[in-house]
Amino acid sequence: MTETFYDVMRRQGITRRSFLKFCSLTAASLGLAPSFAPKIAHAMETKPRIPVLWLHGLECTCCSESFIRSGHPLAKDVILSMLSLDYDDTIMAAAGHNAEAIVTEIVEKYKGNYILAVEGNPPLAEDGMYCIIGGKPFVEQLKYAAESCKAIISWGSCASWGCVQAAKPNPTRATPVHKVPGLANKPIIKVPGCPPIAEVMTAVVAYLLTFDKLPTLDRQGRPQMFYSQRIHDKCYRRPHFDAGQFVEHWDDEAARQGHCLYKMGCKGPTTYNACSTVRWNEGVSFPIQSGHGCIGCSEDGFWDKGSFYERLTDINQFGIEANADAVGGTAAALVGAGIAAHAGLTALNRAKQPGAEKQ
Amino acid sequence: MTELTSAASTAPIYVYEKPVRLWHSLNALLIVVLSVTGYLIADPLASLKGEASEHFLMGYIRFVHFSAGYLLSIALLFRLYWAYAGNEHARQIFLPPLLKTHYWQGVFHEVLWYLFLVKEPRKYIGHNPLAILAMHFVFVWGVLFMIVTGFALYGEGAGQGRWQHTFFSSWVLPLFGSSQSLHSWHHLFMWLIICFVLVHIYVALREDRLSRQSMLSTIVTGWRTFKDDRPVDDESGA
């Protein structure tokens, strides 16, 4: 019964030639040397296929939508055939109790040997009643599946950070996967983005399945190979930033010339993702290339950082819409007024003391 | 020190050694440069026309900001060394005598003085206790915060593997949650330091006229002169 990845691929009608192409492509996209392509091929020919259980919590399915549109159809086909999509409530054939039984079946059959991919996150308020799957709160299904998995992939900003449903005031207490209390202590790979880039998703799965270990993660748990640089660092409009050429209005000449969108609130300088290198839709474009600033969708709490069109973050603690300049400027003005008042009082006080001038 | 206190003379005392005075002037210059360039990085000047290859305005502004940041950090490191190597006044703002009652009485008296509730301030060879408090908690820690967050922001651009990233960005970024929050805090602390500078300059001018010892001339020469011959109130050994 131990099918290898290669067996599965051949059964799905993928030729050996395509298979080898995929191995080279994966090696390249993971930034590995050409010598790794045969190693990937060897691993896939010999290792038993690891099933991936893909759960959905509070989410919008944009991760799935992105994933199935992976730029290289080849990669997509191969990866999809590697995934056991027996349970993925968006695209699975089964329904109702039969579908729910599949989760139990995989957990029992592959104990400790399957990957748990989570799209979306569980709401914790009211015992998790804001997200019910098969009559039970999603948080219970998540904990159950996490108990005997090998590793967890947090797909997208929902699972990684919380995203829109966890934005203030977060009435349902939507909680990212790594913060769910009582969740089994398993390695978690965060693949943030709303949605994450398709090629990034497939590469992460390919890495996990072929090397049987986690890719190198940064301190925040994201694969370093895709999240170690900011959009800004590799943006093709960066020369305009350095030159001091900015779009000031959406319809000005600079906008037509494709100058830097920094002044329009582009979050490229504070966002870690691979959009400016990998791009989207088979490398066609990415938001900045389309003339709109980055909104920072792969960053923690990006919904709560104020307008997408302002550089400075809103500081909500002050009750009104305020940013660092408003708060700081007001403070400086108050201090200045205080100084003026104090100086006035001092002068007045001195004037009242007749002996003071002698000193 | 105790002999000096009991001597109770108006004789000038050499308080601030050359490195301390130099550090003070350098800081003043760097803070102005860093605040102006920092503000312009967050809120750039009007857009330039023409080809990108003809200009490097943001690049120069950022270069000045980073260079000034490096100078500020190196100067602080040197100043910390001088707190150890210099005279007792050189460590006053780094090691406030927070556990001494006399010190807090001094702080309280100084507050009353600024609230016009006492007729006369106390007399000090070094900084007054309130000044020590402000310089330690607002300035020293404020500048240290700016240096740490500044290097963390710099490390983001420098990239992984560079020491700025290894020693700063790698732990500061997760601490603040995101680069955006880190930028906001770095920006807010600029305003804190600007507020400090405003108050600092005002009280220096005011104390120069109203306190019992010299201020502005001491900044330049390092010598403290006194306006009366009564004993000083410095915490001994402070």
XYZ file of C-alpha atoms in Angstrom:
597
model
C 0.000 0.000 0.000
C 2.982 2.304 0.379
C 2.690 4.271 -2.801
C 5.510 6.649 -3.650
C 4.977 10.145 -5.033
C 6.258 8.903 -8.359
C 3.747 6.046 -8.441
C 0.941 8.467 -7.821
C 2.140 10.832 -10.506
C 2.484 8.076 -13.089
C -0.974 6.860 -12.206
C -2.275 10.358 -12.819
C -0.831 10.230 -16.325
C 2.245 12.372 -15.795
C 5.106 11.287 -18.042
C 8.590 10.648 -16.696
C 9.830 13.535 -18.814
C 7.346 15.900 -17.155
C 8.269 14.466 -13.782
C 11.956 15.220 -14.291
C 11.121 18.699 -15.544
C 9.141 19.281 -12.388
C 12.094 18.167 -10.255
C 14.430 20.657 -11.954
C 11.821 23.387 -11.686
C 11.280 22.755 -7.999
C 15.022 22.738 -7.339
C 15.283 26.081 -9.119
C 12.345 27.659 -7.326
C 13.737 26.551 -3.972
C 17.035 28.192 -4.855
C 18.937 24.899 -4.878
C 21.857 23.890 -7.053
C 21.145 21.890 -10.263
C 22.601 18.847 -8.524
C 19.516 18.787 -6.315
C 17.140 17.950 -9.176
C 18.127 14.238 -9.235
C 17.963 14.164 -5.427
C 14.412 15.450 -5.543
C 13.603 12.873 -8.222
C 15.149 10.113 -6.127
C 13.221 11.166 -3.037
C 9.963 11.195 -4.942
C 10.612 7.792 -6.478
C 11.389 6.129 -3.179
C 9.523 7.901 -0.415
C 5.985 6.921 0.447
C 3.446 9.566 -0.333
C 2.580 11.733 2.658
C -1.036 12.740 2.738
C -1.960 16.351 3.306
C -5.103 17.117 5.195
C -6.413 20.531 4.184
C -8.774 22.067 6.746
C -10.791 25.264 6.366
C -11.740 27.530 9.247
C -12.852 31.136 9.058
C -11.531 32.117 5.641
C -12.506 33.310 2.184
C -10.905 30.444 0.203
C -8.561 32.859 -1.551
C -5.656 30.578 -0.537
C -7.243 27.634 -2.361
C -8.078 29.861 -5.305
C -4.482 31.000 -5.475
C -3.112 27.475 -5.049
C -5.082 25.931 -7.899
C -3.873 28.743 -10.177
C -0.225 27.939 -9.667
C 1.648 29.564 -12.534
C 3.239 26.441 -13.909
C 0.497 23.936 -14.762
C 3.149 21.268 -14.506
C 3.952 22.111 -10.915
C 0.291 22.418 -10.112
C -0.601 19.012 -11.518
C 2.232 17.314 -9.783
C 1.664 18.989 -6.454
C -2.057 18.408 -6.595
C -1.461 14.754 -7.271
C 0.918 14.633 -4.342
C -1.705 16.057 -2.063
C -4.284 13.740 -0.685
C -7.236 15.943 -1.318
C -9.666 13.391 0.049
C -10.615 16.032 2.531
C -10.731 19.607 1.356
C -14.251 20.829 1.835
C -14.034 23.245 -1.072
C -13.244 20.718 -3.790
C -13.857 17.248 -2.389
C -16.493 14.977 -3.892
C -17.849 13.557 -0.643
C -20.362 15.402 1.494
C -21.959 15.205 4.924
C -21.033 12.441 7.350
C -19.079 10.568 4.685
C -16.838 13.575 4.247
C -16.288 14.045 7.975
C -15.417 10.362 8.323
C -12.454 10.909 5.970
C -10.736 13.170 8.509
C -10.913 10.443 11.156
C -9.758 7.866 8.627
C -6.631 9.825 7.658
C -5.805 10.690 11.265
C -6.106 7.010 12.292
C -4.393 5.513 9.259
C -1.422 7.888 8.989
C -0.920 8.725 12.657
C 2.034 11.067 13.017
C 2.737 10.930 9.323
C 0.552 13.459 7.564
C 0.833 17.171 6.996
C -1.930 19.362 8.313
C -2.596 22.368 6.100
C -4.876 24.937 7.696
C -6.619 27.616 5.701
C -8.337 30.175 7.900
C -8.458 30.177 11.656
C -10.747 29.142 14.502
C -12.878 31.657 16.430
C -12.562 30.967 20.143
C -15.422 33.087 21.521
C -18.574 31.219 22.639
C -16.611 27.964 22.669
C -15.909 28.293 18.960
C -19.567 28.426 17.920
C -18.882 31.004 15.199
C -17.421 28.355 12.905
C -19.187 25.012 12.850
C -18.029 22.139 10.676
C -20.039 18.924 10.635
C -21.987 20.072 13.708
C -18.876 20.683 15.780
C -16.770 23.812 16.342
C -13.864 24.067 13.906
C -11.435 24.537 16.780
C -12.158 20.955 17.909
C -11.546 19.534 14.452
C -8.315 21.520 14.271
C -7.074 20.281 17.651
C -8.036 16.713 16.786
C -6.221 16.772 13.440
C -3.210 18.582 14.899
C -2.789 15.976 17.632
C -1.275 13.321 15.355
C 0.085 15.341 12.425
C 3.711 15.656 11.415
C 3.727 19.413 10.879
C 1.251 22.233 10.348
C 1.183 24.632 7.429
C -0.637 27.868 8.218
C -1.917 28.946 4.816
C -2.394 32.643 4.336
C -2.705 35.577 6.692
C -5.781 34.087 8.429
C -4.001 31.036 9.753
C -0.691 32.887 10.202
C -1.768 36.171 11.803
C -5.561 36.322 12.026
C -6.284 38.603 9.066
C -9.601 40.413 8.636
C -11.707 38.312 10.988
C -9.192 38.965 13.768
C -9.057 42.713 13.054
C -10.205 44.994 15.863
C -12.540 44.517 17.644
C -12.493 40.828 16.678
C -15.925 39.914 18.097
C -15.543 36.187 17.440
C -12.020 36.069 18.907
C -10.651 34.619 15.671
C -7.190 33.325 16.590
C -4.264 32.372 14.366
C -3.243 28.720 14.496
C -0.056 29.150 16.530
C -1.965 31.001 19.259
C -4.761 28.448 19.702
C -4.573 27.302 23.324
C -4.275 23.566 23.823
C -3.082 22.898 20.276
C -0.594 20.033 20.046
C 2.988 21.268 20.005
C 3.862 20.688 16.332
C 6.167 22.621 14.043
C 4.211 25.358 12.270
C 5.156 26.891 8.941
C 3.486 30.212 8.301
C 2.853 31.076 4.683
C 1.219 34.498 5.066
C -0.374 36.579 2.362
C -3.944 37.291 1.387
C -3.656 35.035 -0.504
C -0.097 33.688 -0.541
C 1.580 33.445 -3.941
C 0.679 30.162 -5.644
C 4.286 29.269 -6.499
C 5.301 29.914 -2.904
C 2.611 27.537 -1.684
C 3.528 24.756 -4.093
C 7.228 25.174 -3.350
C 6.634 24.905 0.398
C 4.628 21.705 -0.051
C 7.209 20.297 -2.464
C 10.002 21.054 -0.031
C 8.192 19.411 2.864
C 7.282 16.297 0.922
C 10.583 15.737 -0.839
C 13.064 16.623 1.885
C 10.918 15.361 4.729
C 11.910 18.350 6.856
C 10.853 21.945 7.366
C 12.343 24.654 5.184
C 14.494 27.153 7.118
C 12.127 29.467 8.959
C 12.701 32.979 10.213
C 11.953 34.046 13.794
C 8.332 34.615 12.915
C 8.003 31.115 11.449
C 7.973 31.986 7.741
C 10.089 30.139 5.164
C 13.172 32.289 4.731
C 13.489 31.548 1.041
C 10.350 33.562 0.283
C 9.916 35.919 3.228
C 13.407 37.186 3.962
C 13.181 40.331 1.876
C 10.765 43.183 1.655
C 8.773 43.942 -1.500
C 10.622 47.284 -1.524
C 14.068 45.642 -1.613
C 13.383 44.029 -4.982
C 10.778 46.398 -6.383
C 11.369 47.385 -9.990
C 10.240 50.932 -9.073
C 12.943 51.217 -6.399
C 15.188 53.471 -8.551
C 12.410 56.065 -8.521
C 12.292 55.873 -4.724
C 16.028 56.449 -4.456
C 15.807 59.286 -6.956
C 12.978 60.950 -5.046
C 10.398 60.512 -7.807
C 6.979 59.815 -6.353
C 3.417 59.522 -7.518
C 1.541 62.344 -5.723
C -1.899 61.761 -7.240
C -3.394 58.744 -8.967
C -3.753 60.670 -12.206
C -0.518 62.661 -12.333
C 2.324 62.342 -14.820
C 4.429 60.401 -12.293
C 1.675 57.775 -12.053
C 1.721 57.386 -15.837
C 5.525 57.215 -15.798
C 5.386 54.474 -13.190
C 7.198 56.297 -10.392
C 7.394 55.119 -6.782
C 4.085 54.728 -4.932
C 5.585 55.464 -1.492
C 3.606 58.668 -1.029
C 0.408 56.873 -2.009
C 0.841 54.677 1.058
C 2.626 51.724 -0.534
C 3.525 49.233 2.231
C 6.310 47.661 0.171
C 9.006 48.987 2.522
C 7.452 47.198 5.505
C 6.184 44.011 3.887
C 8.027 40.719 3.683
C 6.952 38.708 0.663
C 8.143 37.549 -2.734
C 5.636 39.493 -4.892
C 8.237 41.732 -6.509
C 10.329 38.725 -7.588
C 7.949 35.796 -8.141
C 4.965 37.998 -9.103
C 1.494 36.665 -9.823
C -0.399 34.828 -12.534
C 2.558 33.179 -14.202
C 4.767 36.150 -13.387
C 2.566 38.581 -15.287
C 2.349 41.323 -12.692
C 1.959 42.253 -9.045
C 0.055 45.090 -7.338
C 2.794 47.736 -7.648
C 3.325 46.869 -11.306
C -0.401 47.400 -11.820
C -0.059 50.912 -10.418
C -1.424 50.380 -6.910
C 0.686 50.358 -3.775
C 1.275 47.221 -1.746
C -1.252 46.933 1.104
C 1.031 44.739 3.202
C -1.330 41.739 3.209
C 1.319 39.303 4.424
C 2.133 41.336 7.546
C 0.770 40.764 11.021
C -2.340 42.843 11.718
C -2.318 44.663 8.391
C -6.009 45.548 8.717
C -5.373 47.474 11.915
C -2.558 49.668 10.620
C -4.743 52.429 9.249
C -5.369 53.486 5.683
C -3.877 51.543 2.793
C -3.146 54.955 1.278
C -1.151 56.509 4.126
C 2.460 55.812 5.005
C 1.999 56.409 8.719
C 0.144 53.983 10.903
C -2.994 55.105 12.714
C -2.510 54.988 16.456
C -5.920 53.980 17.709
C -5.103 54.202 21.401
C -5.697 57.929 21.181
C -9.361 57.433 20.380
C -9.377 59.509 17.250
C -7.641 58.839 13.966
C -4.069 59.780 14.723
C -0.625 58.870 13.486
C 2.918 59.367 14.734
C 3.099 62.869 13.272
C -0.278 63.933 14.654
C 0.527 62.571 18.114
C 4.143 63.761 18.143
C 3.374 67.123 16.576
C 0.595 67.766 19.083
C 2.881 66.774 21.948
C 5.618 69.095 20.661
C 3.104 71.952 20.255
C 1.790 71.376 23.786
C 5.319 71.340 25.172
C 6.072 74.536 23.255
C 2.918 76.210 24.605
C 3.813 74.978 28.092
C 7.277 76.456 27.773
C 5.883 79.791 26.581
C 3.385 79.881 29.463
C 6.071 78.911 31.963
C 8.438 81.555 30.610
C 5.651 84.140 30.871
C 4.914 83.159 34.462
C 8.609 83.258 35.282
C 8.905 86.770 33.910
C 5.810 87.836 35.823
C 7.147 86.288 38.989
C 10.469 88.064 38.581
C 8.769 91.365 37.985
C 6.895 90.984 41.272
C 10.127 90.489 43.213
C 11.842 93.858 43.425
C 15.179 92.508 44.664
C 15.573 89.945 41.947
C 17.235 92.117 39.325
C 20.238 92.777 41.519
C 21.694 89.308 41.104
C 34.099 66.308 47.188
C 33.138 66.715 50.848
C 35.910 69.247 51.302
C 34.563 71.142 48.344
C 31.097 71.111 49.788
C 32.237 72.419 53.111
C 34.521 74.948 51.496
C 31.342 76.620 50.271
C 33.122 79.049 48.056
C 32.232 80.742 44.832
C 35.391 79.401 43.254
C 34.715 77.871 39.805
C 34.864 74.086 39.527
C 35.848 72.182 36.386
C 32.839 69.888 35.862
C 32.454 68.832 32.253
C 35.593 67.532 30.600
C 36.276 68.094 26.933
C 34.904 64.706 25.711
C 31.627 65.345 27.557
C 31.273 68.803 26.049
C 32.185 67.516 22.616
C 29.606 64.734 22.939
C 26.990 67.312 23.879
C 27.618 69.484 20.816
C 27.864 66.486 18.500
C 24.562 65.143 19.839
C 22.901 68.507 19.320
C 24.029 68.560 15.697
C 23.194 64.906 15.042
C 19.737 65.136 16.579
C 18.859 68.042 14.298
C 20.229 66.190 11.256
C 18.550 62.907 12.195
C 15.186 64.522 12.909
C 15.137 66.491 9.656
C 16.319 63.615 7.458
C 14.150 61.107 9.347
C 11.091 63.266 8.832
C 11.916 63.578 5.136
C 12.263 59.815 4.803
C 8.778 59.313 6.229
C 7.341 62.271 4.329
C 9.535 62.920 1.267
C 10.046 66.241 -0.494
C 8.088 67.139 -3.615
C 8.573 64.694 -6.455
C 11.401 65.311 -8.929
C 10.856 65.328 -12.680
C 12.990 63.784 -15.377
C 14.851 60.512 -15.547
C 15.502 58.482 -12.398
C 19.172 58.249 -13.373
C 19.510 62.023 -13.036
C 18.616 62.108 -9.355
C 19.509 60.406 -6.102
C 17.699 62.663 -3.620
C 16.135 60.027 -1.348
C 19.366 58.087 -1.551
C 21.362 61.059 -0.248
C 18.827 61.863 2.469
C 18.884 58.260 3.639
C 22.671 58.163 3.442
C 22.909 61.248 5.676
C 20.402 59.723 8.090
C 22.262 56.419 8.321
C 25.671 58.081 8.659
C 24.388 60.378 11.393
C 22.846 57.340 13.095
C 26.181 55.554 13.045
C 27.908 58.644 14.465
C 25.290 58.925 17.206
C 25.834 55.272 18.160
C 29.619 55.470 18.109
C 29.481 58.699 20.114
C 27.248 57.029 22.706
C 29.609 54.068 22.957
C 32.505 56.444 23.485
C 30.500 58.436 26.017
C 29.711 55.242 27.940
C 33.428 54.534 28.049
C 34.007 58.090 29.258
C 31.392 57.611 31.988
C 33.835 55.017 33.275
C 37.088 56.828 32.481
C 36.045 60.415 33.130
C 35.364 62.298 36.338
C 32.389 61.705 38.641
C 30.186 64.127 36.713
C 30.661 62.095 33.546
C 28.551 59.251 34.935
C 25.846 61.385 36.511
C 23.251 60.938 33.768
C 24.007 57.230 33.332
C 23.799 56.211 36.983
C 21.168 58.316 38.740
C 21.200 57.771 42.539
C 17.624 56.480 42.482
C 17.856 54.777 45.865
C 18.889 57.829 47.847
C 16.318 59.835 49.771
C 18.297 63.047 49.506
C 18.195 62.712 45.714
C 14.402 62.411 45.609
C 14.051 65.323 48.019
C 16.129 67.259 45.507
C 13.814 66.179 42.674
C 10.805 67.247 44.685
C 12.355 70.597 45.532
C 13.177 71.177 41.859
C 9.584 70.392 40.855
C 8.347 72.886 43.453
C 10.814 75.411 42.036
C 9.373 74.985 38.539
C 5.859 75.296 39.928
C 6.845 78.639 41.497
C 6.156 77.199 44.956
C 9.604 77.776 46.428
C 11.542 81.011 46.316
C 14.912 79.563 45.500
C 16.342 76.473 43.780
C 19.055 74.391 45.388
C 22.658 74.798 44.330
C 24.467 72.099 42.358
C 27.917 71.482 40.970
C 26.605 68.907 38.489
C 23.080 68.589 37.081
C 20.133 69.203 39.347
C 18.256 66.015 40.401
C 15.269 66.642 38.112
C 17.624 67.180 35.178
C 19.372 63.891 35.954
C 16.012 62.147 35.981
C 14.965 63.592 32.616
C 18.356 63.066 30.989
C 18.564 59.490 32.157
C 15.051 58.284 31.424
C 14.100 60.416 28.456
C 17.373 61.177 26.748
C 19.716 58.234 27.453
C 17.038 55.567 27.143
C 15.316 57.459 24.340
C 18.505 57.627 22.293
C 19.278 53.999 23.055
C 15.788 53.069 21.854
C 16.356 55.041 18.652
C 19.723 53.364 18.078
C 18.328 49.867 18.582
C 15.200 50.425 16.469
C 17.248 52.381 13.941
C 19.702 49.553 13.420
C 16.812 47.102 13.236
C 15.270 49.164 10.436
C 18.644 49.474 8.737
C 19.165 45.716 9.019
C 15.926 45.148 7.098
C 17.447 46.767 4.052
C 20.946 45.423 4.652
C 19.515 41.921 4.574
C 19.897 38.662 6.426
C 23.371 37.656 7.396
C 24.571 41.217 7.905
C 25.403 42.076 11.516
C 22.759 44.794 11.659
C 20.173 42.136 10.886
C 21.678 39.472 13.118
C 22.102 41.683 16.177
C 19.096 43.964 15.774
C 16.410 43.158 13.163
C 16.281 39.457 14.010
C 14.891 40.050 17.507
C 13.538 43.603 17.344
C 11.151 42.879 14.442
C 9.361 39.963 16.153
C 9.225 42.069 19.343
C 7.314 44.835 17.579
C 5.248 42.410 15.500
C 5.836 44.031 12.142
C 8.127 46.385 10.311
C 5.270 48.884 10.107
C 4.895 49.033 13.907
C 8.652 49.362 14.283
C 8.633 52.315 11.872
C 5.822 53.944 13.875
C 7.652 53.584 17.194
C 10.889 54.910 15.717
C 8.907 57.880 14.400
C 7.094 58.494 17.711
C 10.333 58.480 19.676
C 11.689 61.168 17.363
C 8.901 63.394 18.660
C 9.698 62.397 22.234
C 13.294 63.477 21.718
C 12.152 66.704 20.049
C 9.979 67.414 23.106
C 12.980 66.700 25.323
C 15.123 69.097 23.293
C 12.527 71.879 23.535
C 12.288 71.552 27.324
C 16.052 71.072 27.641
C 16.843 74.307 25.818
C 14.171 76.254 27.689
C 15.289 75.142 31.150
C 18.951 75.694 30.284
C 18.200 79.286 29.301
C 15.971 79.776 32.336
C 18.418 78.188 34.774
C 21.201 80.304 33.351
C 19.365 83.398 34.533
C 17.563 82.147 37.632
C 19.562 79.302 39.169
C 22.409 79.745 41.584
C 25.076 78.423 39.224
C 26.265 79.029 35.674
C 24.713 77.139 32.729
C 25.405 78.346 29.186
C 29.050 79.259 29.782
C 29.561 75.825 31.396
C 28.357 74.123 28.208
C 31.223 75.787 26.352
C 34.049 75.896 28.916
C 33.176 73.084 31.290
C 33.725 75.366 34.301
C 30.893 75.858 36.765
C 30.729 79.199 38.505
C 28.414 80.090 41.364
C 26.355 83.123 42.123
C 26.419 82.831 45.926
C 28.777 81.359 48.515
C 26.385 79.075 50.379
C 27.024 75.299 50.376
C 26.102 73.130 47.384
C 23.447 70.410 47.590
C 24.959 67.758 45.319
C 24.533 64.203 46.460
C 28.048 63.339 47.573
C 29.587 60.988 45.093
C 26.686 61.475 42.668
